Amino acid sequence: MQALSPSSSIALKSALPTRSPTPTNRVPPSQLVIQCAYRSDSANAAANSNFRGVGVGSTRADWQSACAILASKVVSQQKNDDATGTNIKAVNGHKTLDLVPIENLPKALTIADLSPAPMHGSTLRVAYQGVPGAYSEAAAGKAYPNCEAIPCDQFEVAFQSVELWIADRAVLPVENSLGGSIHRNYDLLLRHRLHIVGEVQLSVNHCLLALPGALAQCELTLTKLGYNVTREAVDDTAGAAEFVAANNLLDTAAIASSRAADLYGLQILSEGIQDDSSNMTRFVMLARDPIVPRTDRPFKTSIVFAGDGGNEDRAGTAVLFKVLSAFAFRNISLTKIESRPHRNQPVRVVDDVDVGTAKHFEYLFYIDFEASMAEVRAQNALAEVQEFTSFLRVLGSYPMDMTPWCPVT
Ligand SMILES: O=C(O)C(=O)C[C@]1(C(=O)O)C=C[C@@H](O)C=C1
């Protein structure tokens, strides 16, 4: 995550918490450090009450070591599993998940294949980045109301936990109405082989949180907050709140959810502090297997493609124009287009007889369009897109989030 991206938390001392903030980084007494964790809204709070989070109440140190365990176990468990074909164990040191290997036998599709049940029991385990109280945890609860939410210290770990059967799904923020795309997750979608099986949109209502009593000590500074705070970006909002509480930082506030205030014993100094009351984050749900696309409800499909730097017909803006027209001619609406630098093929050298050579950046393009892969028009559009591109991957075809929009009041 990057500073000021929707995935960052802010420290207002003007500084918000960093991923591993150091208590020694205290600000001068004249400044207020606000370790910020964001938001609270009743809809999300309600969603949260329906599912079980993991690790609430543990200290940040415990949580960090638990996440470290998760990250390292991912590797060792993979080795064990390769050797025995059974039993991946333990997330956060105190949960065990017995996994049953998938049989490689063909089977008839049933309605259940549209949303496969977990193989290990009835509770769906959903990985998210952050700690309890994070918006991603709320998104997991909205997407899967009775799930068990599993905190992960990095997005990468959330991906791996699904790949290694520690979790059944991952829920990842991909874009925010104010901050734009969360590029890290677009890159990870490409590097991993998980499938998008759904999307969920969440109102994000940030709160300014501090320890009880901090308000009385910082009133003047708070009044001038807009000009007098140091901002510090962190990896997740709830982690910032937890850090303020765990380190008893009276000169620090956090931007986070109201749920984070409850979980970590902080006071809400101010609610709804996001720049726009309709602040909204879109999350995608990932699974090991794709769902079967349907036509009886609105579907969205996400793809990523690259032009071909070595081929004039498949390069540069021409390819983008042709791809867009493949959708436009079929009346397929695009809801999103994003370009990312092409890591494997970063530049294209172009010869110009008069000017010499020039280097152009090469890009990967991510597109979301409003159609199901079960529709012939979508299949035809992609067949055409394939002709113009050197690389094309369908990231997922999944039901659109059609829940009515309830802006925070
Ligand atoms: O920090 C959190 O609470 C998160 O869930 C992460 C995240 C993000 O990365 O975009 C999710 C939603 C909000 O927009 C802010 C932060």
Coordinates of C-alpha atoms and ligand atoms in Angstrom, one line a residue:
M1 CA 0.0 0.0 0.0
Q2 CA 1.1 3.5 -0.5
A3 CA 0.5 6.6 1.4
L4 CA -2.9 8.1 0.8
S5 CA -4.1 5.0 -0.9
P6 CA -7.4 3.7 0.4
S7 CA -5.4 1.0 2.1
S8 CA -3.4 3.2 4.2
S9 CA -4.0 4.4 7.7
I10 CA -3.0 7.8 8.8
A11 CA -1.2 8.9 11.8
L12 CA -2.2 12.4 12.7
K13 CA 0.4 14.1 14.7
S14 CA 0.2 14.5 12.7
A15 CA 1.0 11.0 12.0
L16 CA -0.9 7.9 11.8
P17 CA 0.5 4.5 12.5
T18 CA 2.9 2.7 10.3
R19 CA 2.9 -1.0 9.8
S20 CA 5.5 -1.4 12.5
P21 CA 5.5 1.9 14.3
T22 CA 8.1 2.4 16.9
P23 CA 7.1 3.8 20.2
T24 CA 10.4 5.8 20.2
N25 CA 9.1 7.8 17.3
R26 CA 7.3 10.1 19.7
V27 CA 6.5 13.6 18.5
P28 CA 7.3 16.8 20.4
P29 CA 4.7 17.7 23.0
S30 CA 3.3 20.4 20.8
Q31 CA 2.3 18.0 18.2
L32 CA -0.4 15.4 18.4
V33 CA 0.3 12.0 17.0
I34 CA -2.8 10.4 15.8
Q35 CA -2.5 6.8 15.1
C36 CA -5.4 6.4 12.9
A37 CA -7.6 3.7 12.2
Y38 CA -10.7 4.5 10.2
R39 CA -14.4 4.2 10.2
S40 CA -17.6 2.9 11.6
D41 CA -20.9 2.4 10.1
S42 CA -23.9 0.6 11.4
A43 CA -24.4 -1.6 8.3
N44 CA -20.9 -2.9 8.6
A45 CA -21.1 -3.2 12.3
A46 CA -24.2 -5.4 11.8
A47 CA -22.4 -7.5 9.3
N48 CA -19.5 -7.9 11.7
S49 CA -21.7 -9.2 14.4
N50 CA -22.7 -12.1 12.2
F51 CA -19.3 -13.7 11.9
R52 CA -16.4 -14.7 14.0
G53 CA -13.1 -13.0 13.8
V54 CA -9.9 -14.6 14.9
G55 CA -7.5 -13.1 17.4
V56 CA -9.5 -10.3 18.9
G57 CA -8.1 -9.3 22.2
S58 CA -4.5 -10.4 21.5
T59 CA -1.7 -7.9 21.6
R60 CA -0.1 -6.5 18.5
A61 CA 3.1 -8.4 19.3
D62 CA 1.1 -11.6 19.6
W63 CA -0.7 -10.9 16.4
Q64 CA 2.5 -10.1 14.5
S65 CA 4.1 -13.2 15.7
A66 CA 1.0 -15.1 14.8
C67 CA 1.1 -13.7 11.3
A68 CA 4.8 -14.5 11.1
I69 CA 3.9 -18.0 12.0
L70 CA 1.3 -18.1 9.3
A71 CA 3.7 -16.8 6.7
S72 CA 6.4 -19.3 7.5
K73 CA 3.9 -22.1 8.0
V74 CA 2.7 -21.5 4.5
V75 CA 6.0 -22.9 3.3
S76 CA 6.5 -25.7 5.8
Q77 CA 2.9 -26.8 5.5
Q78 CA 3.2 -26.9 1.8
K79 CA 6.2 -29.2 2.1
N80 CA 4.3 -31.4 4.6
D81 CA 1.3 -31.5 2.4
D82 CA 3.3 -32.4 -0.6
A83 CA 4.8 -35.3 1.3
T84 CA 1.7 -36.7 3.0
G85 CA -1.2 -35.3 1.0
T86 CA -3.1 -34.6 4.2
N87 CA -3.7 -32.1 7.1
I88 CA -2.6 -28.6 6.9
K89 CA -2.6 -27.3 10.5
A90 CA -2.9 -24.2 12.5
V91 CA -3.5 -20.6 11.7
N92 CA -2.4 -18.1 14.3
G93 CA -1.1 -20.9 16.5
H94 CA -4.4 -21.9 17.9
K95 CA -6.6 -23.1 15.1
T96 CA -6.4 -26.3 13.2
L97 CA -7.8 -27.0 9.8
D98 CA -7.9 -30.5 8.5
L99 CA -7.9 -30.4 4.8
V100 CA -9.2 -33.1 2.5
P101 CA -7.4 -33.3 -0.8
I102 CA -9.8 -32.8 -3.8
E103 CA -10.5 -36.0 -5.7
N104 CA -9.4 -35.7 -9.3
L105 CA -12.6 -37.3 -10.5
P106 CA -15.1 -35.7 -12.8
K107 CA -18.4 -35.0 -11.2
A108 CA -21.8 -33.6 -12.3
L109 CA -22.3 -29.9 -11.6
T110 CA -24.9 -29.1 -9.0
I111 CA -26.3 -25.8 -7.7
A112 CA -23.7 -26.0 -4.9
D113 CA -21.0 -25.6 -7.5
L114 CA -22.0 -22.0 -7.9
S115 CA -20.6 -21.3 -4.5
P116 CA -18.6 -24.4 -3.4
A117 CA -18.8 -25.3 0.3
P118 CA -15.6 -25.6 2.3
M119 CA -14.1 -29.0 2.2
H120 CA -13.3 -29.2 5.9
G121 CA -16.6 -28.4 7.5
S122 CA -19.5 -25.9 7.4
T123 CA -17.7 -22.7 8.4
L124 CA -16.2 -20.8 5.6
R125 CA -12.8 -19.5 6.5
V126 CA -12.1 -16.1 4.9
A127 CA -8.6 -14.5 4.9
Y128 CA -8.2 -10.8 4.9
Q129 CA -5.3 -8.4 5.3
G130 CA -5.2 -6.5 8.6
V131 CA -6.3 -7.2 12.2
P132 CA -9.8 -7.4 13.7
G133 CA -11.7 -4.2 13.2
A134 CA -10.2 -3.6 9.7
Y135 CA -12.6 -2.7 6.9
S136 CA -11.5 -5.9 5.1
E137 CA -12.8 -7.9 8.0
A138 CA -16.1 -6.1 7.7
A139 CA -16.1 -6.9 4.0
A140 CA -15.5 -10.5 4.7
G141 CA -18.5 -10.5 7.0
K142 CA -20.7 -8.8 4.5
A143 CA -19.7 -11.2 1.7
Y144 CA -19.9 -14.3 3.9
P145 CA -22.1 -13.6 6.9
N146 CA -21.3 -16.7 9.0
C147 CA -17.7 -17.0 8.0
E148 CA -14.6 -17.3 10.2
A149 CA -12.4 -14.3 9.4
I150 CA -8.7 -15.0 9.4
P151 CA -6.4 -11.9 9.8
C152 CA -3.2 -11.9 7.7
D153 CA -0.4 -9.4 8.0
Q154 CA 0.1 -9.0 4.2
F155 CA -2.1 -9.3 1.1
E156 CA 0.4 -11.9 -0.1
V157 CA -0.3 -14.1 2.9
A158 CA -4.1 -13.9 2.3
F159 CA -3.5 -15.2 -1.3
Q160 CA -1.2 -18.0 0.0
S161 CA -3.6 -19.1 2.8
V162 CA -6.2 -19.8 0.1
E163 CA -3.8 -21.5 -2.2
L164 CA -2.6 -23.8 0.6
W165 CA -6.1 -24.5 1.8
I166 CA -5.7 -22.7 5.2
A167 CA -8.6 -20.5 4.1
D168 CA -11.4 -21.1 1.6
R169 CA -11.6 -17.5 0.4
A170 CA -9.7 -14.3 0.5
V171 CA -11.3 -10.8 0.5
L172 CA -9.2 -8.0 -1.0
P173 CA -9.8 -4.3 -1.4
V174 CA -9.2 -3.4 -5.1
E175 CA -10.5 0.2 -5.3
N176 CA -11.8 3.1 -3.3
S177 CA -14.0 5.9 -4.4
L178 CA -11.6 8.5 -3.1
G179 CA -8.2 6.9 -3.3
G180 CA -8.6 4.9 -6.6
S181 CA -7.2 1.5 -7.3
I182 CA -5.1 -0.5 -4.9
H183 CA -2.4 -1.4 -7.4
R184 CA -0.7 -3.9 -5.2
N185 CA -3.7 -6.2 -5.4
Y186 CA -4.0 -5.9 -9.1
D187 CA -0.4 -7.1 -9.4
L188 CA -1.0 -9.9 -7.0
L189 CA -4.0 -11.1 -8.9
L190 CA -1.8 -11.6 -11.9
R191 CA 1.0 -13.3 -9.9
H192 CA -1.3 -15.8 -8.3
R193 CA -3.8 -18.3 -9.8
L194 CA -6.9 -17.6 -7.7
H195 CA -10.2 -16.7 -9.3
I196 CA -12.5 -13.8 -8.5
V197 CA -15.8 -15.3 -7.4
G198 CA -17.6 -12.2 -6.2
E199 CA -17.4 -8.6 -5.3
V200 CA -18.7 -6.6 -2.4
Q201 CA -18.9 -2.9 -1.8
L202 CA -18.6 -1.3 1.6
S203 CA -19.3 2.1 2.9
V204 CA -16.2 3.3 4.6
N205 CA -16.9 5.7 7.5
H206 CA -13.6 6.7 9.1
C207 CA -13.4 7.7 12.8
L208 CA -10.7 9.5 14.7
L209 CA -9.8 7.4 17.7
A210 CA -7.7 8.0 20.8
L211 CA -7.3 6.6 24.2
P212 CA -9.9 7.8 26.8
G213 CA -8.5 10.9 28.4
A214 CA -6.4 11.9 25.4
L215 CA -9.1 14.3 24.2
A216 CA -8.8 16.4 27.3
Q217 CA -5.1 16.6 26.9
C218 CA -5.1 17.5 23.2
E219 CA -8.1 19.7 22.8
L220 CA -6.2 22.7 21.4
T221 CA -4.2 20.6 19.0
L222 CA -7.3 18.8 17.8
T223 CA -8.9 22.1 17.0
K224 CA -6.1 22.9 14.7
L225 CA -5.7 19.3 13.5
G226 CA -5.9 20.0 9.8
Y227 CA -2.7 22.1 9.9
N228 CA -0.9 20.6 12.8
V229 CA -0.7 16.9 12.3
T230 CA 1.9 14.7 10.9
R231 CA 0.5 12.0 8.7
E232 CA 1.9 8.5 8.8
A233 CA 0.7 5.8 6.5
V234 CA 0.3 2.3 7.8
D235 CA -0.8 -1.0 6.4
D236 CA -4.2 -1.3 8.1
T237 CA -6.4 1.0 10.0
A238 CA -7.3 -1.4 12.8
G239 CA -3.6 -2.2 13.3
A240 CA -3.0 1.5 13.9
A241 CA -5.8 1.6 16.6
E242 CA -4.4 -1.5 18.3
F243 CA -1.0 0.0 18.3
V244 CA -2.1 3.3 20.0
A245 CA -3.9 1.3 22.7
A246 CA -1.2 -1.3 23.2
N247 CA 1.5 1.4 23.6
N248 CA -0.7 3.7 25.7
L249 CA 0.1 6.6 23.3
L250 CA -1.8 9.6 24.7
D251 CA -0.4 11.9 22.0
T252 CA -1.4 9.7 19.1
A253 CA -4.7 9.1 17.4
A254 CA -5.7 6.7 14.7
I255 CA -8.1 6.7 11.8
A256 CA -10.1 3.5 11.9
S257 CA -13.6 2.0 12.3
S258 CA -15.9 2.3 15.2
R259 CA -15.5 -1.4 15.6
A260 CA -11.8 -0.9 16.1
A261 CA -12.6 1.6 18.8
D262 CA -14.7 -1.0 20.6
L263 CA -12.1 -3.7 20.2
Y264 CA -9.1 -1.8 21.4
G265 CA -10.8 0.4 24.0
L266 CA -10.4 3.7 22.2
Q267 CA -12.6 6.7 22.3
I268 CA -14.2 8.1 19.1
L269 CA -13.2 11.7 18.9
S270 CA -14.8 12.3 15.6
E271 CA -16.9 10.2 13.2
G272 CA -17.4 10.4 9.5
I273 CA -14.1 12.2 8.9
Q274 CA -13.5 10.9 5.3
D275 CA -13.4 13.6 2.7
D276 CA -16.7 12.4 1.1
S277 CA -19.6 10.8 3.0
S278 CA -20.2 8.4 0.2
N279 CA -16.7 6.9 0.6
M280 CA -16.9 3.4 -0.6
T281 CA -14.4 0.5 -1.1
R282 CA -14.9 -2.3 -3.5
F283 CA -13.5 -5.7 -2.5
V284 CA -13.2 -8.9 -4.5
M285 CA -13.6 -12.4 -3.1
L286 CA -11.0 -15.0 -4.3
A287 CA -11.2 -18.8 -4.4
R288 CA -9.2 -21.6 -5.7
D289 CA -11.8 -22.6 -8.2
P290 CA -13.9 -20.3 -10.5
I291 CA -17.7 -20.3 -10.1
V292 CA -19.9 -21.4 -12.9
P293 CA -21.1 -18.2 -14.7
R294 CA -24.9 -17.7 -15.1
T295 CA -27.2 -15.5 -17.0
D296 CA -30.1 -15.2 -14.5
R297 CA -28.6 -12.3 -12.6
P298 CA -26.2 -9.5 -13.4
F299 CA -22.6 -10.7 -13.7
K300 CA -19.4 -8.9 -14.1
T301 CA -16.2 -10.3 -15.7
S302 CA -12.7 -9.2 -15.0
I303 CA -9.9 -9.7 -17.5
V304 CA -6.2 -8.7 -17.9
F305 CA -4.4 -8.5 -21.2
A306 CA -1.2 -7.3 -22.8
G307 CA -0.5 -6.0 -26.2
D308 CA 2.4 -7.3 -28.2
G309 CA 5.4 -4.9 -28.3
G310 CA 6.9 -6.8 -31.2
N311 CA 3.9 -6.6 -33.4
E312 CA 2.6 -3.3 -34.7
D313 CA -1.0 -4.5 -34.9
R314 CA -0.9 -5.6 -31.2
A315 CA 1.0 -2.7 -29.7
G316 CA 0.3 0.6 -28.1
T317 CA -2.9 2.5 -28.3
A318 CA -4.2 0.6 -31.3
V319 CA -4.7 -2.6 -29.3
L320 CA -6.6 -0.7 -26.6
F321 CA -8.9 0.9 -29.2
K322 CA -9.6 -2.5 -30.8
V323 CA -10.2 -4.2 -27.5
L324 CA -12.6 -1.5 -26.4
S325 CA -14.5 -1.6 -29.7
A326 CA -14.9 -5.4 -29.3
F327 CA -17.0 -4.6 -26.2
A328 CA -18.7 -1.5 -27.6
F329 CA -20.0 -3.2 -30.7
R330 CA -21.7 -5.8 -28.5
N331 CA -23.2 -3.2 -26.1
I332 CA -21.1 -4.5 -23.2
S333 CA -20.5 -1.8 -20.6
L334 CA -17.1 -1.5 -19.1
T335 CA -17.1 -0.6 -15.4
K336 CA -13.3 -0.3 -14.9
I337 CA -10.1 0.0 -16.8
E338 CA -6.7 0.1 -15.2
S339 CA -3.2 0.0 -16.7
R340 CA -0.1 -1.3 -14.9
P341 CA 3.4 -1.3 -16.2
H342 CA 4.4 -4.6 -17.7
R343 CA 7.0 -6.1 -15.5
N344 CA 8.4 -8.7 -17.8
Q345 CA 8.4 -6.5 -20.8
P346 CA 8.7 -3.0 -19.5
V347 CA 9.6 -1.1 -22.6
R348 CA 9.1 -1.3 -26.4
V349 CA 11.7 0.3 -28.6
V350 CA 10.3 2.1 -31.6
D351 CA 12.2 3.0 -34.7
D352 CA 11.6 6.3 -36.3
V353 CA 13.6 7.1 -39.5
D354 CA 13.9 10.8 -38.7
V355 CA 14.2 10.8 -34.9
G356 CA 16.0 7.5 -34.2
T357 CA 14.6 5.2 -31.6
A358 CA 12.3 5.8 -28.7
K359 CA 11.3 3.7 -25.8
H360 CA 7.7 3.4 -24.8
F361 CA 6.4 1.8 -21.6
E362 CA 4.5 -1.4 -22.1
Y363 CA 1.3 -2.0 -20.1
L364 CA -1.0 -4.6 -18.8
F365 CA -4.6 -3.6 -19.0
Y366 CA -7.2 -4.7 -16.5
I367 CA -10.8 -4.4 -17.6
D368 CA -14.1 -5.2 -15.8
F369 CA -17.2 -5.5 -18.0
E370 CA -20.8 -6.0 -17.2
A371 CA -21.6 -9.4 -18.7
S372 CA -21.3 -13.1 -17.8
M373 CA -19.0 -15.5 -19.5
A374 CA -22.1 -17.6 -20.0
E375 CA -23.3 -15.0 -22.5
V376 CA -22.4 -15.6 -26.2
R377 CA -21.7 -11.9 -26.7
A378 CA -19.1 -12.0 -23.9
Q379 CA -17.5 -15.1 -25.4
N380 CA -17.4 -13.5 -28.8
A381 CA -15.9 -10.3 -27.4
L382 CA -13.1 -12.2 -25.7
A383 CA -12.5 -14.3 -28.8
E384 CA -11.9 -11.0 -30.7
V385 CA -9.8 -9.6 -27.9
Q386 CA -7.6 -12.6 -28.1
E387 CA -6.8 -11.8 -31.7
F388 CA -5.4 -8.4 -30.7
T389 CA -3.4 -9.4 -27.6
S390 CA -0.4 -11.5 -26.8
F391 CA -1.7 -12.4 -23.4
L392 CA -5.2 -12.6 -22.0
R393 CA -6.5 -14.1 -18.8
V394 CA -10.0 -14.1 -17.3
L395 CA -9.6 -13.3 -13.6
G396 CA -13.2 -14.3 -12.9
S397 CA -16.9 -14.0 -13.9
Y398 CA -19.0 -13.4 -10.9
P399 CA -22.3 -11.9 -9.6
M400 CA -22.3 -8.1 -9.3
D401 CA -22.9 -6.6 -5.9
M402 CA -26.4 -5.3 -6.3
T403 CA -27.1 -4.5 -2.6
P404 CA -28.8 -1.1 -2.4
W405 CA -26.5 1.7 -1.5
C406 CA -27.0 3.1 2.0
P407 CA -24.9 6.2 2.3
V408 CA -23.6 7.0 5.7
T409 CA -25.7 9.8 7.2
Ligands
LIG1 O1 -7.1 -0.8 6.8 C1 -8.2 -1.4 6.7 O2 -9.0 -1.4 7.6 C2 -8.5 -2.2 5.5 O3 -9.4 -3.0 5.6 C3 -7.8 -1.9 4.3 C4 -8.5 -0.8 3.5 C5 -7.7 -0.7 2.1 O4 -6.6 -1.2 2.0 O5 -8.2 -0.1 1.2 C6 -9.8 -1.2 3.1 C7 -10.8 -0.3 3.1 C8 -10.7 1.1 3.4 O6 -10.7 1.8 2.2 C9 -9.4 1.4 4.0 C10 -8.4 0.5 4.2

